[in-house]
mmCIF file of C-alpha atoms in Angstrom:
data_model
loop_
_atom_site.group_PDB
_atom_site.id
_atom_site.type_symbol
_atom_site.label_atom_id
_atom_site.label_comp_id
_atom_site.label_asym_id
_atom_site.label_seq_id
_atom_site.Cartn_x
_atom_site.Cartn_y
_atom_site.Cartn_z
ATOM 1 C CA UNK A 1 2.766 -22.074 74.575
ATOM 2 C CA UNK A 2 6.557 -22.633 75.050
ATOM 3 C CA UNK A 3 8.026 -25.539 73.173
ATOM 4 C CA UNK A 4 10.085 -28.079 75.134
ATOM 5 C CA UNK A 5 13.594 -28.810 73.990
ATOM 6 C CA UNK A 6 14.278 -32.302 72.728
ATOM 7 C CA UNK A 7 16.841 -34.405 74.578
ATOM 8 C CA UNK A 8 20.408 -33.810 73.441
ATOM 9 C CA UNK A 9 19.391 -30.749 71.360
ATOM 10 C CA UNK A 10 20.345 -27.215 72.178
ATOM 11 C CA UNK A 11 17.399 -25.671 70.248
ATOM 12 C CA UNK A 12 13.787 -26.744 70.015
ATOM 13 C CA UNK A 13 12.895 -28.632 66.833
ATOM 14 C CA UNK A 14 12.310 -26.089 64.005
ATOM 15 C CA UNK A 15 8.799 -25.588 62.803
ATOM 16 C CA UNK A 16 7.704 -25.453 59.149
ATOM 17 C CA UNK A 17 4.493 -24.904 57.267
ATOM 18 C CA UNK A 18 2.744 -23.661 54.159
ATOM 19 C CA UNK A 19 1.018 -20.414 53.184
ATOM 20 C CA UNK A 20 -2.125 -19.839 51.170
ATOM 21 C CA UNK A 21 -3.455 -16.293 50.990
ATOM 22 C CA UNK A 22 -5.926 -14.376 48.817
ATOM 23 C CA UNK A 23 -6.110 -10.584 49.096
ATOM 24 C CA UNK A 24 -6.153 -7.344 47.053
ATOM 25 C CA UNK A 25 -2.905 -5.792 45.836
ATOM 26 C CA UNK A 26 -2.646 -2.157 44.719
ATOM 27 C CA UNK A 27 -2.090 -1.085 41.110
ATOM 28 C CA UNK A 28 -0.376 2.106 39.980
ATOM 29 C CA UNK A 29 -3.811 3.793 39.796
ATOM 30 C CA UNK A 30 -5.165 4.578 43.281
ATOM 31 C CA UNK A 31 -8.467 2.869 44.017
ATOM 32 C CA UNK A 32 -7.960 -0.036 41.577
ATOM 33 C CA UNK A 33 -6.546 -3.397 42.647
ATOM 34 C CA UNK A 34 -5.268 -6.762 41.528
ATOM 35 C CA UNK A 35 -6.703 -9.939 43.028
ATOM 36 C CA UNK A 36 -3.671 -11.742 44.458
ATOM 37 C CA UNK A 37 -3.595 -15.471 45.207
ATOM 38 C CA UNK A 38 -0.531 -16.530 47.124
ATOM 39 C CA UNK A 39 0.965 -19.990 47.861
ATOM 40 C CA UNK A 40 4.245 -20.723 49.622
ATOM 41 C CA UNK A 41 6.194 -22.540 52.286
ATOM 42 C CA UNK A 42 8.216 -21.408 55.267
ATOM 43 C CA UNK A 43 10.523 -22.878 57.879
ATOM 44 C CA UNK A 44 11.921 -21.757 61.180
ATOM 45 C CA UNK A 45 15.641 -21.213 61.698
ATOM 46 C CA UNK A 46 17.387 -22.290 64.935
ATOM 47 C CA UNK A 47 17.469 -19.396 67.391
ATOM 48 C CA UNK A 48 17.532 -18.798 71.135
ATOM 49 C CA UNK A 49 14.611 -16.429 70.576
ATOM 50 C CA UNK A 50 12.179 -18.179 68.223
ATOM 51 C CA UNK A 51 9.490 -16.082 66.560
ATOM 52 C CA UNK A 52 6.044 -16.492 68.074
ATOM 53 C CA UNK A 53 4.302 -16.492 64.658
ATOM 54 C CA UNK A 54 6.752 -17.562 61.955
ATOM 55 C CA UNK A 55 3.947 -18.154 59.461
ATOM 56 C CA UNK A 56 2.775 -14.557 59.869
ATOM 57 C CA UNK A 57 6.333 -13.288 59.481
ATOM 58 C CA UNK A 58 6.772 -15.270 56.252
ATOM 59 C CA UNK A 59 3.413 -14.077 54.922
ATOM 60 C CA UNK A 60 4.223 -10.447 55.767
ATOM 61 C CA UNK A 61 7.550 -10.647 53.931
ATOM 62 C CA UNK A 62 6.021 -12.245 50.845
ATOM 63 C CA UNK A 63 3.021 -9.879 50.693
ATOM 64 C CA UNK A 64 5.155 -6.778 51.260
ATOM 65 C CA UNK A 65 7.436 -7.830 48.411
ATOM 66 C CA UNK A 66 4.470 -8.539 46.144
ATOM 67 C CA UNK A 67 2.555 -5.347 46.923
ATOM 68 C CA UNK A 68 5.671 -3.173 46.515
ATOM 69 C CA UNK A 69 5.870 -4.548 42.973
ATOM 70 C CA UNK A 70 2.199 -4.429 41.971
ATOM 71 C CA UNK A 71 1.881 -0.759 42.956
ATOM 72 C CA UNK A 72 4.121 0.090 39.967
ATOM 73 C CA UNK A 73 1.995 -1.813 37.424
ATOM 74 C CA UNK A 74 -1.257 -1.181 35.607
ATOM 75 C CA UNK A 75 -4.066 -3.698 35.828
ATOM 76 C CA UNK A 76 -3.398 -4.578 32.175
ATOM 77 C CA UNK A 77 0.100 -5.779 33.190
ATOM 78 C CA UNK A 78 -0.939 -8.561 35.578
ATOM 79 C CA UNK A 79 1.188 -11.188 33.828
ATOM 80 C CA UNK A 80 4.330 -9.060 33.904
ATOM 81 C CA UNK A 81 3.798 -8.098 37.554
ATOM 82 C CA UNK A 82 3.294 -11.725 38.588
ATOM 83 C CA UNK A 83 6.429 -12.792 36.715
ATOM 84 C CA UNK A 84 8.459 -10.151 38.536
ATOM 85 C CA UNK A 85 7.123 -11.212 41.935
ATOM 86 C CA UNK A 86 7.686 -14.904 41.303
ATOM 87 C CA UNK A 87 11.231 -14.202 40.134
ATOM 88 C CA UNK A 88 12.061 -12.670 43.508
ATOM 89 C CA UNK A 89 10.131 -15.119 45.699
ATOM 90 C CA UNK A 90 10.941 -18.323 43.850
ATOM 91 C CA UNK A 91 14.010 -19.175 45.920
ATOM 92 C CA UNK A 92 14.666 -19.513 49.675
ATOM 93 C CA UNK A 93 14.950 -16.156 51.396
ATOM 94 C CA UNK A 94 15.897 -15.522 54.987
ATOM 95 C CA UNK A 95 13.700 -12.802 56.464
ATOM 96 C CA UNK A 96 15.939 -9.994 57.757
ATOM 97 C CA UNK A 97 16.414 -9.901 61.551
ATOM 98 C CA UNK A 98 14.048 -12.844 62.127
ATOM 99 C CA UNK A 99 14.728 -16.564 62.527
ATOM 100 C CA UNK A 100 12.345 -17.425 59.679
ATOM 101 C CA UNK A 101 12.970 -18.457 56.085
ATOM 102 C CA UNK A 102 10.540 -18.177 53.198
ATOM 103 C CA UNK A 103 11.343 -21.397 51.355
ATOM 104 C CA UNK A 104 9.382 -20.536 48.242
ATOM 105 C CA UNK A 105 6.354 -18.558 47.128
ATOM 106 C CA UNK A 106 4.306 -18.047 43.995
ATOM 107 C CA UNK A 107 1.492 -15.658 43.149
ATOM 108 C CA UNK A 108 -1.235 -15.293 40.566
ATOM 109 C CA UNK A 109 -2.710 -11.896 39.694
ATOM 110 C CA UNK A 110 -6.015 -11.044 38.059
ATOM 111 C CA UNK A 111 -7.928 -7.778 37.680
ATOM 112 C CA UNK A 112 -11.578 -6.770 37.419
ATOM 113 C CA UNK A 113 -12.862 -5.285 34.131
ATOM 114 C CA UNK A 114 -13.238 -1.819 35.685
ATOM 115 C CA UNK A 115 -9.585 -1.862 36.768
ATOM 116 C CA UNK A 116 -8.520 -2.906 33.274
ATOM 117 C CA UNK A 117 -10.631 -0.136 31.713
ATOM 118 C CA UNK A 118 -9.130 2.416 34.115
ATOM 119 C CA UNK A 119 -5.665 1.275 33.050
ATOM 120 C CA UNK A 120 -6.544 1.659 29.366
ATOM 121 C CA UNK A 121 -7.937 5.141 30.000
ATOM 122 C CA UNK A 122 -4.823 6.049 31.977
ATOM 123 C CA UNK A 123 -2.554 4.924 29.130
ATOM 124 C CA UNK A 124 -4.589 6.877 26.592
ATOM 125 C CA UNK A 125 -4.357 10.039 28.701
ATOM 126 C CA UNK A 126 -0.598 9.605 29.079
ATOM 127 C CA UNK A 127 -0.303 9.266 25.314
ATOM 128 C CA UNK A 128 -2.388 12.391 24.735
ATOM 129 C CA UNK A 129 -0.311 14.271 27.291
ATOM 130 C CA UNK A 130 2.889 13.226 25.524
ATOM 131 C CA UNK A 131 1.414 14.368 22.210
ATOM 132 C CA UNK A 132 0.488 17.748 23.683
ATOM 133 C CA UNK A 133 3.958 18.075 25.201
ATOM 134 C CA UNK A 134 5.596 17.260 21.864
ATOM 135 C CA UNK A 135 3.349 19.779 20.080
ATOM 136 C CA UNK A 136 4.151 22.408 22.708
ATOM 137 C CA UNK A 137 7.878 21.847 22.204
ATOM 138 C CA UNK A 138 7.452 22.037 18.436
ATOM 139 C CA UNK A 139 5.608 25.340 18.706
ATOM 140 C CA UNK A 140 8.222 26.634 21.141
ATOM 141 C CA UNK A 141 11.004 25.755 18.719
ATOM 142 C CA UNK A 142 9.124 27.522 15.946
ATOM 143 C CA UNK A 143 8.661 30.575 18.166
ATOM 144 C CA UNK A 144 12.380 30.671 18.939
ATOM 145 C CA UNK A 145 13.183 30.413 15.242
ATOM 146 C CA UNK A 146 10.715 33.208 14.473
ATOM 147 C CA UNK A 147 12.162 35.355 17.241
ATOM 148 C CA UNK A 148 15.714 34.925 15.981
ATOM 149 C CA UNK A 149 14.632 35.651 12.407
ATOM 150 C CA UNK A 150 12.664 38.782 13.315
ATOM 151 C CA UNK A 151 15.471 40.109 15.475
ATOM 152 C CA UNK A 152 17.929 39.704 12.615
ATOM 153 C CA UNK A 153 16.260 42.230 10.289
ATOM 154 C CA UNK A 154 13.903 45.183 10.970
ATOM 155 C CA UNK A 155 12.157 44.679 7.646
ATOM 156 C CA UNK A 156 11.148 41.173 8.654
ATOM 157 C CA UNK A 157 9.773 42.480 11.944
ATOM 158 C CA UNK A 158 7.660 45.040 10.096
ATOM 159 C CA UNK A 159 6.419 42.379 7.695
ATOM 160 C CA UNK A 160 5.435 40.216 10.676
ATOM 161 C CA UNK A 161 3.572 43.154 12.188
ATOM 162 C CA UNK A 162 1.532 43.668 9.008
ATOM 163 C CA UNK A 163 0.814 39.932 8.819
ATOM 164 C CA UNK A 164 -0.578 39.933 12.356
ATOM 165 C CA UNK A 165 -2.487 43.219 11.976
ATOM 166 C CA UNK A 166 -3.750 43.413 8.379
ATOM 167 C CA UNK A 167 -6.528 45.793 9.418
ATOM 168 C CA UNK A 168 -3.932 48.551 9.846
ATOM 169 C CA UNK A 169 -3.015 48.582 6.141
ATOM 170 C CA UNK A 170 -4.508 51.371 4.003
ATOM 171 C CA UNK A 171 -3.925 52.629 0.465
ATOM 172 C CA UNK A 172 -0.758 54.536 1.367
ATOM 173 C CA UNK A 173 0.760 51.956 3.731
ATOM 174 C CA UNK A 174 2.773 49.975 1.184
ATOM 175 C CA UNK A 175 4.228 53.140 -0.349
ATOM 176 C CA UNK A 176 5.288 54.463 3.058
ATOM 177 C CA UNK A 177 6.635 51.056 4.058
ATOM 178 C CA UNK A 178 8.698 50.841 0.882
ATOM 179 C CA UNK A 179 10.165 54.256 1.621
ATOM 180 C CA UNK A 180 11.012 53.198 5.140
ATOM 181 C CA UNK A 181 12.636 49.931 4.126
ATOM 182 C CA UNK A 182 14.667 51.637 1.415
ATOM 183 C CA UNK A 183 15.938 54.057 4.046
ATOM 184 C CA UNK A 184 16.722 51.180 6.402
ATOM 185 C CA UNK A 185 18.593 49.392 3.619
ATOM 186 C CA UNK A 186 20.636 52.494 2.897
ATOM 187 C CA UNK A 187 21.522 53.296 6.495
ATOM 188 C CA UNK A 188 21.626 49.739 7.895
ATOM 189 C CA UNK A 189 22.557 47.346 5.102
ATOM 190 C CA UNK A 190 23.316 44.568 7.585
ATOM 191 C CA UNK A 191 19.846 44.721 9.104
ATOM 192 C CA UNK A 192 20.956 46.545 12.232
ATOM 193 C CA UNK A 193 18.231 47.663 14.656
ATOM 194 C CA UNK A 194 19.941 50.773 15.957
ATOM 195 C CA UNK A 195 18.831 53.216 13.162
ATOM 196 C CA UNK A 196 15.291 51.911 13.149
ATOM 197 C CA UNK A 197 14.041 53.858 16.159
ATOM 198 C CA UNK A 198 14.936 57.135 14.474
ATOM 199 C CA UNK A 199 13.601 56.104 11.059
ATOM 200 C CA UNK A 200 10.272 55.008 12.482
ATOM 201 C CA UNK A 201 9.383 58.537 13.459
ATOM 202 C CA UNK A 202 9.006 59.580 9.837
ATOM 203 C CA UNK A 203 6.948 56.522 9.075
ATOM 204 C CA UNK A 204 4.798 56.307 12.192
ATOM 205 C CA UNK A 205 3.750 59.917 12.700
ATOM 206 C CA UNK A 206 1.624 59.733 9.521
ATOM 207 C CA UNK A 207 -0.440 56.861 10.906
ATOM 208 C CA UNK A 208 -3.514 57.170 13.082
ATOM 209 C CA UNK A 209 -2.829 57.176 16.818
ATOM 210 C CA UNK A 210 -4.193 53.654 17.317
ATOM 211 C CA UNK A 211 -2.204 52.169 14.434
ATOM 212 C CA UNK A 212 0.929 54.073 15.416
ATOM 213 C CA UNK A 213 0.751 52.853 19.007
ATOM 214 C CA UNK A 214 0.111 49.295 17.839
ATOM 215 C CA UNK A 215 3.221 49.367 15.633
ATOM 216 C CA UNK A 216 5.417 50.967 18.266
ATOM 217 C CA UNK A 217 4.225 48.657 21.042
ATOM 218 C CA UNK A 218 4.718 45.574 18.854
ATOM 219 C CA UNK A 219 8.286 46.441 17.938
ATOM 220 C CA UNK A 220 9.111 47.571 21.477
ATOM 221 C CA UNK A 221 7.804 44.329 22.929
ATOM 222 C CA UNK A 222 9.865 42.336 20.452
ATOM 223 C CA UNK A 223 13.090 44.122 21.296
ATOM 224 C CA UNK A 224 12.441 44.136 25.049
ATOM 225 C CA UNK A 225 11.500 40.463 25.233
ATOM 226 C CA UNK A 226 14.621 39.328 23.490
ATOM 227 C CA UNK A 227 17.301 41.362 25.140
ATOM 228 C CA UNK A 228 17.533 44.846 23.613
ATOM 229 C CA UNK A 229 16.365 47.244 26.354
ATOM 230 C CA UNK A 230 18.228 50.221 24.843
ATOM 231 C CA UNK A 231 16.421 49.842 21.522
ATOM 232 C CA UNK A 232 13.143 49.312 23.382
ATOM 233 C CA UNK A 233 13.534 52.625 25.168
ATOM 234 C CA UNK A 234 14.262 54.432 21.917
ATOM 235 C CA UNK A 235 11.251 52.929 20.157
ATOM 236 C CA UNK A 236 8.883 53.623 23.047
ATOM 237 C CA UNK A 237 10.035 57.237 23.087
ATOM 238 C CA UNK A 238 8.148 57.651 19.819
ATOM 239 C CA UNK A 239 4.920 56.814 21.618
ATOM 240 C CA UNK A 240 5.569 59.038 24.607
ATOM 241 C CA UNK A 241 6.831 62.124 22.743
ATOM 242 C CA UNK A 242 4.129 64.846 22.937
ATOM 243 C CA UNK A 243 3.121 66.500 19.684
ATOM 244 C CA UNK A 244 3.949 70.226 19.453
ATOM 245 C CA UNK A 245 1.048 72.487 18.629
ATOM 246 C CA UNK A 246 2.244 74.770 15.808
ATOM 247 C CA UNK A 247 -1.091 76.547 15.163
ATOM 248 C CA UNK A 248 -1.324 80.160 16.286
ATOM 249 C CA UNK A 249 -3.563 80.912 19.208
#
């Protein structure tokens, strides 16, 4: 119903009132809520186009502000969330584009036990995820260190191969390996990889086919993975070279 203007006044007398609301407010975990109790006061501002429901406009502004804050908090943080809301709503605020002012507002937040338990579980999972991430990074750093170390010296790469495949070692393996490493040391004293592909032929052809292929594939994968495609090709050539039949027909 239109309000009549008072005599001698350009605008109708401003209205004012109080707010008291109770409703759910979202937490950071979907499906779990705070219980929000809201008290406040509002007043109308002079305008040629007064708002039809200034109380609703004030309530909408206050609840939107509150809910935008609670959605970033866990149910275990009800006190902190309420403090943040009350900090923003504890002083007069003109509602944008409307002739309504929220004079003051205050909220109280509580949470059900199931919401609190969900928050605790959520925090524990985040902690476990952080632990797994830290462990993953630690292992990755170790892998990078191992890669750099193995790529620095062929003898270390061979030692790593034997450590990961002990079943390939037989009675003659250590003798043959010592011969190979002595040759590597003589021809590549700085641990260069280039002579290794040629030297492996003498060492590898005396192994069984399975063990030979395992060794060649391991070293080829190492060199290929870490940026030595030319060496990879040379090493893999050992596996693909056909054996020549020297027996008479």
